Amino acid sequence: MLPRFIFCFAVVLAIVVVVLLALLSPVSHKSSSKNPSRPWLALSMYIQQPRISSSSIQPVAQSDAGAFIFHRALTEGPENTSRVVGKAQGFIIPIEHFANSAFNVIYLTFETPEFNGSLSVEAKHVEDEDREELTVVGGTGYFAFARGVAVFMQTKSQSSVADPAYHVKLQLRFPDRSETIPG
């Protein structure tokens, strides 16, 4: 009888300790889904052909090719003379069998005093449309662990059809940086 009493007393005592720790803990009890102060960042930029001399222009891959490999400039505005803030690079295989390929990623690299780092944009289900909504799956530097949406829209400019410019709108969400492990 005594062992059963000791066991029950220990279980009740453990439950009381857990409840008291949960109620009196100094750790915040706010749920991350209810926390409106979660950091968000909205950016708008343009992807266009980098300014290079005409002697070094290389041919652009056509849509009937097996893959798109590109290296473009990220600019603040739609004009070719706008300030360059980084670069966009990617390798996209627009064939259905490769739709979920790890190769289908667009890397946006930022090189400014405000934003120094890169974003990885997953390019699944890319179609030949004027507007594409893609998923931001991570980043480095300032954009470490970023998640969100990247909307690519073809601009209505005087640039050639073989080399269109794109307006990119980013809606980025970051993890609560106060919860990161120092070091």
PDB file of C-alpha atoms in Angstrom:
ATOM      1  CA  MET A   1       0.000   0.000   0.000  1.00  0.00           C
ATOM      2  CA  LEU A   2       2.828   2.402   0.842  1.00  0.00           C
ATOM      3  CA  PRO A   3       4.517   2.116  -2.618  1.00  0.00           C
ATOM      4  CA  ARG A   4       1.217   2.950  -4.357  1.00  0.00           C
ATOM      5  CA  PHE A   5       0.752   5.996  -2.094  1.00  0.00           C
ATOM      6  CA  ILE A   6       4.318   7.212  -2.797  1.00  0.00           C
ATOM      7  CA  PHE A   7       3.810   6.747  -6.561  1.00  0.00           C
ATOM      8  CA  CYS A   8       0.507   8.702  -6.587  1.00  0.00           C
ATOM      9  CA  PHE A   9       2.008  11.449  -4.428  1.00  0.00           C
ATOM     10  CA  ALA A  10       4.985  11.775  -6.817  1.00  0.00           C
ATOM     11  CA  VAL A  11       2.696  11.984  -9.887  1.00  0.00           C
ATOM     12  CA  VAL A  12       0.479  14.656  -8.264  1.00  0.00           C
ATOM     13  CA  LEU A  13       3.542  16.624  -7.156  1.00  0.00           C
ATOM     14  CA  ALA A  14       5.027  16.481 -10.687  1.00  0.00           C
ATOM     15  CA  ILE A  15       1.769  17.744 -12.208  1.00  0.00           C
ATOM     16  CA  VAL A  16       1.591  20.620  -9.721  1.00  0.00           C
ATOM     17  CA  VAL A  17       5.224  21.588 -10.479  1.00  0.00           C
ATOM     18  CA  VAL A  18       4.607  21.570 -14.252  1.00  0.00           C
ATOM     19  CA  VAL A  19       1.459  23.711 -13.904  1.00  0.00           C
ATOM     20  CA  LEU A  20       3.220  26.206 -11.611  1.00  0.00           C
ATOM     21  CA  LEU A  21       6.203  26.479 -13.960  1.00  0.00           C
ATOM     22  CA  ALA A  22       3.897  27.089 -16.911  1.00  0.00           C
ATOM     23  CA  LEU A  23       1.970  29.803 -15.067  1.00  0.00           C
ATOM     24  CA  LEU A  24       4.922  31.570 -13.446  1.00  0.00           C
ATOM     25  CA  SER A  25       7.503  31.259 -16.246  1.00  0.00           C
ATOM     26  CA  PRO A  26       9.130  34.536 -17.387  1.00  0.00           C
ATOM     27  CA  VAL A  27       9.079  33.329 -21.020  1.00  0.00           C
ATOM     28  CA  SER A  28       6.540  35.039 -23.254  1.00  0.00           C
ATOM     29  CA  HIS A  29       3.362  33.032 -23.828  1.00  0.00           C
ATOM     30  CA  LYS A  30       2.411  34.752 -27.071  1.00  0.00           C
ATOM     31  CA  SER A  31       1.741  32.554 -30.063  1.00  0.00           C
ATOM     32  CA  SER A  32       3.724  33.493 -33.180  1.00  0.00           C
ATOM     33  CA  SER A  33       0.540  33.380 -35.293  1.00  0.00           C
ATOM     34  CA  LYS A  34      -1.089  35.971 -33.019  1.00  0.00           C
ATOM     35  CA  ASN A  35       1.972  38.216 -32.888  1.00  0.00           C
ATOM     36  CA  PRO A  36       1.407  41.141 -35.291  1.00  0.00           C
ATOM     37  CA  SER A  37       4.927  42.473 -34.752  1.00  0.00           C
ATOM     38  CA  ARG A  38       6.462  39.637 -36.781  1.00  0.00           C
ATOM     39  CA  PRO A  39       8.949  41.349 -39.135  1.00  0.00           C
ATOM     40  CA  TRP A  40       7.829  41.881 -42.759  1.00  0.00           C
ATOM     41  CA  LEU A  41       9.661  43.590 -45.594  1.00  0.00           C
ATOM     42  CA  ALA A  42       8.270  44.737 -48.951  1.00  0.00           C
ATOM     43  CA  LEU A  43      10.700  45.452 -51.805  1.00  0.00           C
ATOM     44  CA  SER A  44      10.205  46.475 -55.417  1.00  0.00           C
ATOM     45  CA  MET A  45      12.887  46.251 -58.094  1.00  0.00           C
ATOM     46  CA  TYR A  46      13.479  45.444 -61.755  1.00  0.00           C
ATOM     47  CA  ILE A  47      15.369  42.662 -63.507  1.00  0.00           C
ATOM     48  CA  GLN A  48      16.883  43.695 -66.811  1.00  0.00           C
ATOM     49  CA  GLN A  49      19.784  43.121 -69.147  1.00  0.00           C
ATOM     50  CA  PRO A  50      23.008  44.443 -67.575  1.00  0.00           C
ATOM     51  CA  ARG A  51      24.652  47.455 -69.205  1.00  0.00           C
ATOM     52  CA  ILE A  52      27.460  45.947 -71.253  1.00  0.00           C
ATOM     53  CA  SER A  53      29.260  46.879 -74.436  1.00  0.00           C
ATOM     54  CA  SER A  54      27.749  45.588 -77.678  1.00  0.00           C
ATOM     55  CA  SER A  55      30.877  43.536 -78.451  1.00  0.00           C
ATOM     56  CA  SER A  56      30.293  41.252 -75.440  1.00  0.00           C
ATOM     57  CA  ILE A  57      26.562  40.585 -75.896  1.00  0.00           C
ATOM     58  CA  GLN A  58      25.784  36.889 -75.886  1.00  0.00           C
ATOM     59  CA  PRO A  59      22.731  35.294 -77.498  1.00  0.00           C
ATOM     60  CA  VAL A  60      19.626  34.780 -75.354  1.00  0.00           C
ATOM     61  CA  ALA A  61      18.162  31.288 -74.959  1.00  0.00           C
ATOM     62  CA  GLN A  62      14.853  30.929 -76.831  1.00  0.00           C
ATOM     63  CA  SER A  63      11.733  29.462 -75.228  1.00  0.00           C
ATOM     64  CA  ASP A  64      12.011  26.261 -77.299  1.00  0.00           C
ATOM     65  CA  ALA A  65      15.431  25.552 -75.747  1.00  0.00           C
ATOM     66  CA  GLY A  66      15.757  22.908 -73.030  1.00  0.00           C
ATOM     67  CA  ALA A  67      16.767  25.359 -70.276  1.00  0.00           C
ATOM     68  CA  PHE A  68      16.967  29.054 -69.485  1.00  0.00           C
ATOM     69  CA  ILE A  69      20.261  30.205 -68.019  1.00  0.00           C
ATOM     70  CA  PHE A  70      20.423  33.884 -67.248  1.00  0.00           C
ATOM     71  CA  HIS A  71      22.444  36.591 -65.558  1.00  0.00           C
ATOM     72  CA  ARG A  72      20.664  39.940 -65.220  1.00  0.00           C
ATOM     73  CA  ALA A  73      20.980  43.151 -63.220  1.00  0.00           C
ATOM     74  CA  LEU A  74      18.645  44.162 -60.367  1.00  0.00           C
ATOM     75  CA  THR A  75      17.848  47.877 -60.576  1.00  0.00           C
ATOM     76  CA  GLU A  76      15.828  50.338 -58.500  1.00  0.00           C
ATOM     77  CA  GLY A  77      13.782  51.570 -61.445  1.00  0.00           C
ATOM     78  CA  PRO A  78      12.583  50.446 -64.860  1.00  0.00           C
ATOM     79  CA  GLU A  79      15.064  52.600 -66.794  1.00  0.00           C
ATOM     80  CA  ASN A  80      18.270  50.976 -67.984  1.00  0.00           C
ATOM     81  CA  THR A  81      20.138  53.847 -66.315  1.00  0.00           C
ATOM     82  CA  SER A  82      18.636  53.155 -62.857  1.00  0.00           C
ATOM     83  CA  ARG A  83      20.950  52.378 -59.946  1.00  0.00           C
ATOM     84  CA  VAL A  84      22.045  48.740 -59.929  1.00  0.00           C
ATOM     85  CA  VAL A  85      21.310  47.148 -56.523  1.00  0.00           C
ATOM     86  CA  GLY A  86      22.386  43.588 -57.291  1.00  0.00           C
ATOM     87  CA  LYS A  87      22.026  40.745 -59.739  1.00  0.00           C
ATOM     88  CA  ALA A  88      19.588  37.990 -60.676  1.00  0.00           C
ATOM     89  CA  GLN A  89      20.888  34.614 -61.742  1.00  0.00           C
ATOM     90  CA  GLY A  90      19.076  31.421 -62.510  1.00  0.00           C
ATOM     91  CA  PHE A  91      18.831  28.103 -64.223  1.00  0.00           C
ATOM     92  CA  ILE A  92      15.293  27.046 -65.128  1.00  0.00           C
ATOM     93  CA  ILE A  93      14.200  23.905 -66.949  1.00  0.00           C
ATOM     94  CA  PRO A  94      10.634  24.653 -68.125  1.00  0.00           C
ATOM     95  CA  ILE A  95       9.825  21.010 -68.894  1.00  0.00           C
ATOM     96  CA  GLU A  96       7.050  19.311 -66.922  1.00  0.00           C
ATOM     97  CA  HIS A  97       9.316  16.430 -65.769  1.00  0.00           C
ATOM     98  CA  PHE A  98      11.653  18.945 -64.102  1.00  0.00           C
ATOM     99  CA  ALA A  99       8.955  21.150 -62.527  1.00  0.00           C
ATOM    100  CA  ASN A 100       9.981  20.103 -59.011  1.00  0.00           C
ATOM    101  CA  SER A 101      13.691  20.124 -59.737  1.00  0.00           C
ATOM    102  CA  ALA A 102      16.095  21.697 -57.273  1.00  0.00           C
ATOM    103  CA  PHE A 103      17.697  23.423 -60.272  1.00  0.00           C
ATOM    104  CA  ASN A 104      14.674  25.651 -60.834  1.00  0.00           C
ATOM    105  CA  VAL A 105      15.786  28.464 -58.537  1.00  0.00           C
ATOM    106  CA  ILE A 106      16.323  32.162 -59.157  1.00  0.00           C
ATOM    107  CA  TYR A 107      18.949  33.797 -56.958  1.00  0.00           C
ATOM    108  CA  LEU A 108      18.545  37.503 -56.227  1.00  0.00           C
ATOM    109  CA  THR A 109      21.777  38.924 -54.809  1.00  0.00           C
ATOM    110  CA  PHE A 110      21.721  42.387 -53.224  1.00  0.00           C
ATOM    111  CA  GLU A 111      24.851  44.526 -52.910  1.00  0.00           C
ATOM    112  CA  THR A 112      23.776  47.750 -51.222  1.00  0.00           C
ATOM    113  CA  PRO A 113      24.564  49.316 -47.836  1.00  0.00           C
ATOM    114  CA  GLU A 114      20.944  48.710 -46.707  1.00  0.00           C
ATOM    115  CA  PHE A 115      20.614  45.130 -47.947  1.00  0.00           C
ATOM    116  CA  ASN A 116      23.598  42.818 -48.280  1.00  0.00           C
ATOM    117  CA  GLY A 117      22.715  39.197 -48.949  1.00  0.00           C
ATOM    118  CA  SER A 118      20.750  36.995 -51.290  1.00  0.00           C
ATOM    119  CA  LEU A 119      17.324  35.408 -51.722  1.00  0.00           C
ATOM    120  CA  SER A 120      16.438  32.046 -53.236  1.00  0.00           C
ATOM    121  CA  VAL A 121      13.206  32.049 -55.226  1.00  0.00           C
ATOM    122  CA  GLU A 122      11.709  28.698 -56.144  1.00  0.00           C
ATOM    123  CA  ALA A 123      10.634  28.669 -59.789  1.00  0.00           C
ATOM    124  CA  LYS A 124       8.210  25.737 -59.875  1.00  0.00           C
ATOM    125  CA  HIS A 125       5.413  25.746 -62.438  1.00  0.00           C
ATOM    126  CA  VAL A 126       6.892  28.628 -64.446  1.00  0.00           C
ATOM    127  CA  GLU A 127       4.753  29.338 -67.477  1.00  0.00           C
ATOM    128  CA  ASP A 128       5.167  31.862 -70.253  1.00  0.00           C
ATOM    129  CA  GLU A 129       2.860  34.475 -68.712  1.00  0.00           C
ATOM    130  CA  ASP A 130       3.154  38.191 -68.036  1.00  0.00           C
ATOM    131  CA  ARG A 131       2.757  37.619 -64.260  1.00  0.00           C
ATOM    132  CA  GLU A 132       4.237  34.831 -62.127  1.00  0.00           C
ATOM    133  CA  GLU A 133       3.882  34.389 -58.373  1.00  0.00           C
ATOM    134  CA  LEU A 134       6.825  32.406 -57.001  1.00  0.00           C
ATOM    135  CA  THR A 135       7.893  31.337 -53.506  1.00  0.00           C
ATOM    136  CA  VAL A 136      10.869  32.760 -51.585  1.00  0.00           C
ATOM    137  CA  VAL A 137      12.426  29.744 -49.863  1.00  0.00           C
ATOM    138  CA  GLY A 138      15.406  31.229 -48.034  1.00  0.00           C
ATOM    139  CA  GLY A 139      18.217  33.690 -48.006  1.00  0.00           C
ATOM    140  CA  THR A 140      21.624  34.686 -46.722  1.00  0.00           C
ATOM    141  CA  GLY A 141      23.090  37.744 -45.011  1.00  0.00           C
ATOM    142  CA  TYR A 142      20.420  40.359 -44.275  1.00  0.00           C
ATOM    143  CA  PHE A 143      17.815  37.993 -45.759  1.00  0.00           C
ATOM    144  CA  ALA A 144      18.778  34.937 -43.662  1.00  0.00           C
ATOM    145  CA  PHE A 145      15.879  32.481 -43.290  1.00  0.00           C
ATOM    146  CA  ALA A 146      13.490  34.728 -45.259  1.00  0.00           C
ATOM    147  CA  ARG A 147      10.225  33.293 -46.549  1.00  0.00           C
ATOM    148  CA  GLY A 148       7.576  34.937 -48.667  1.00  0.00           C
ATOM    149  CA  VAL A 149       6.289  35.662 -52.142  1.00  0.00           C
ATOM    150  CA  ALA A 150       8.010  37.077 -55.226  1.00  0.00           C
ATOM    151  CA  VAL A 151       5.730  38.416 -57.958  1.00  0.00           C
ATOM    152  CA  PHE A 152       7.407  38.739 -61.372  1.00  0.00           C
ATOM    153  CA  MET A 153       5.623  40.912 -63.948  1.00  0.00           C
ATOM    154  CA  GLN A 154       6.912  41.546 -67.459  1.00  0.00           C
ATOM    155  CA  THR A 155       7.226  45.293 -68.042  1.00  0.00           C
ATOM    156  CA  LYS A 156       5.588  47.051 -70.953  1.00  0.00           C
ATOM    157  CA  SER A 157       8.697  48.812 -72.178  1.00  0.00           C
ATOM    158  CA  GLN A 158      10.528  49.451 -75.395  1.00  0.00           C
ATOM    159  CA  SER A 159      12.969  46.611 -74.754  1.00  0.00           C
ATOM    160  CA  SER A 160      13.147  43.784 -77.235  1.00  0.00           C
ATOM    161  CA  VAL A 161      10.909  40.723 -76.997  1.00  0.00           C
ATOM    162  CA  ALA A 162      13.975  38.442 -76.802  1.00  0.00           C
ATOM    163  CA  ASP A 163      15.223  40.264 -73.719  1.00  0.00           C
ATOM    164  CA  PRO A 164      12.274  41.495 -71.615  1.00  0.00           C
ATOM    165  CA  ALA A 165      12.571  43.363 -68.320  1.00  0.00           C
ATOM    166  CA  TYR A 166      10.639  42.263 -65.224  1.00  0.00           C
ATOM    167  CA  HIS A 167       9.203  44.173 -62.285  1.00  0.00           C
ATOM    168  CA  VAL A 168       9.681  42.144 -59.101  1.00  0.00           C
ATOM    169  CA  LYS A 169       7.652  42.736 -55.947  1.00  0.00           C
ATOM    170  CA  LEU A 170       8.834  40.902 -52.846  1.00  0.00           C
ATOM    171  CA  GLN A 171       6.820  40.310 -49.670  1.00  0.00           C
ATOM    172  CA  LEU A 172       9.262  38.804 -47.174  1.00  0.00           C
ATOM    173  CA  ARG A 173       8.711  37.412 -43.694  1.00  0.00           C
ATOM    174  CA  PHE A 174      11.553  36.779 -41.282  1.00  0.00           C
ATOM    175  CA  PRO A 175      11.669  34.532 -38.230  1.00  0.00           C
ATOM    176  CA  ASP A 176      11.633  36.222 -34.861  1.00  0.00           C
ATOM    177  CA  ARG A 177      15.313  37.104 -34.648  1.00  0.00           C
ATOM    178  CA  SER A 178      15.164  37.324 -30.837  1.00  0.00           C
ATOM    179  CA  GLU A 179      14.778  33.528 -30.754  1.00  0.00           C
ATOM    180  CA  THR A 180      17.979  32.816 -32.675  1.00  0.00           C
ATOM    181  CA  ILE A 181      20.861  31.094 -30.953  1.00  0.00           C
ATOM    182  CA  PRO A 182      23.818  33.509 -30.471  1.00  0.00           C
ATOM    183  CA  GLY A 183      27.214  32.554 -31.748  1.00  0.00           C
TER     184      GLY A 183
END
